[in-house]
Amino acid sequence: MVTMLEKRSPDFPGLNLCSETLEGLKKHHDIAHSLEAQVADLADQIAYHHHDLDDGLRSGILTTDDLLKHVPLWEKVTEDLSESKLDQELFWKIGVTRLMSLLIDDLLFQTKKNLQEKKTVVEFSQKMQQNVEMLAEFLGKTFYLSEKVSQFAKQGQKVIRFLFHYYSDHEERLPLAVQKGLEHEKPAIVIKDYIAGMTDEYAVTKYEEYK
């Protein structure tokens, strides 16, 4: 995406990113990372957990009772709210925000501790890492594999499949900049790359327009 699909210059494909930033985007866990890569890796984990908890609670797929039962940190960040008169949505919003703050604070503390000790500098403490793994396992079983999320995924596949076949039959509907790629690459590759660069909202908009 960033080395080929993004077009910001007539002189070269992709974005003009330094090697450290590109390494951070790769996030391979089996090699030593630059500091940028280590930060990007764990910042992504925190961001994903934040959005997934927010989406799961908002949609009703997850409940605060589920979190209380399966995520030990949830009790820690909400115990002083249990007797409050907050409405349900404000309660879990505060809880999720506190949980993410707890992860960030732990990450900063452990990273400072690691600075003079090991090559992998940016990491959670051992105890927090166990909690993060429990949170990831909970979201995996309860949210990602839920029927509702599965339905959304199937709808997304339907939209992508439709757009691919539509543009294959109507190459003239592709943006002019994308059509130029047909001079040097197979249509299937150009169309695939174009769809891959769409946001969800834009893809759905085009699907509704063409169907």
C-alpha angles and dihedrals in degrees: 000000000000098000099044118005101050110081115201101139136040089219101061141007122251130013125315095245126160121243093252092057092047090050089051090054092053095057098187109177097205097067135058111266135211114249089258091056094047092051093046092050097054095035087057091052092053093045093049093049090049095052094041093051090046093048093043095051093041092052094044093240088115127039132197087243089059090052093047090053101043108023112059093193091062092069090049094054097041106035093100089050096054093091095040125110094231117140115250097258095048089046095058094039090057090044094052092046091051092047092053090047089053091054093047094048091049091048092052093046095048093044092054088050092051098049095097098027114056148012094243097066105164110066145116121262114266092255093048091046088059089052092048091051090050090051091049091049091049093050091045095055100033104033113020094044096042120122092241094055089044089056091052090050092051091049089050090052089050092053093047093046092049094049092048093053092041094053090043088059095037108038089160089070091064116100112268092246090055093046089059088064089064088072092066107023140045113272092238091057094047093048093045091052092047093053091045089059094054123104116235091251094050092048092051090047091054091045091054090046097051105033 
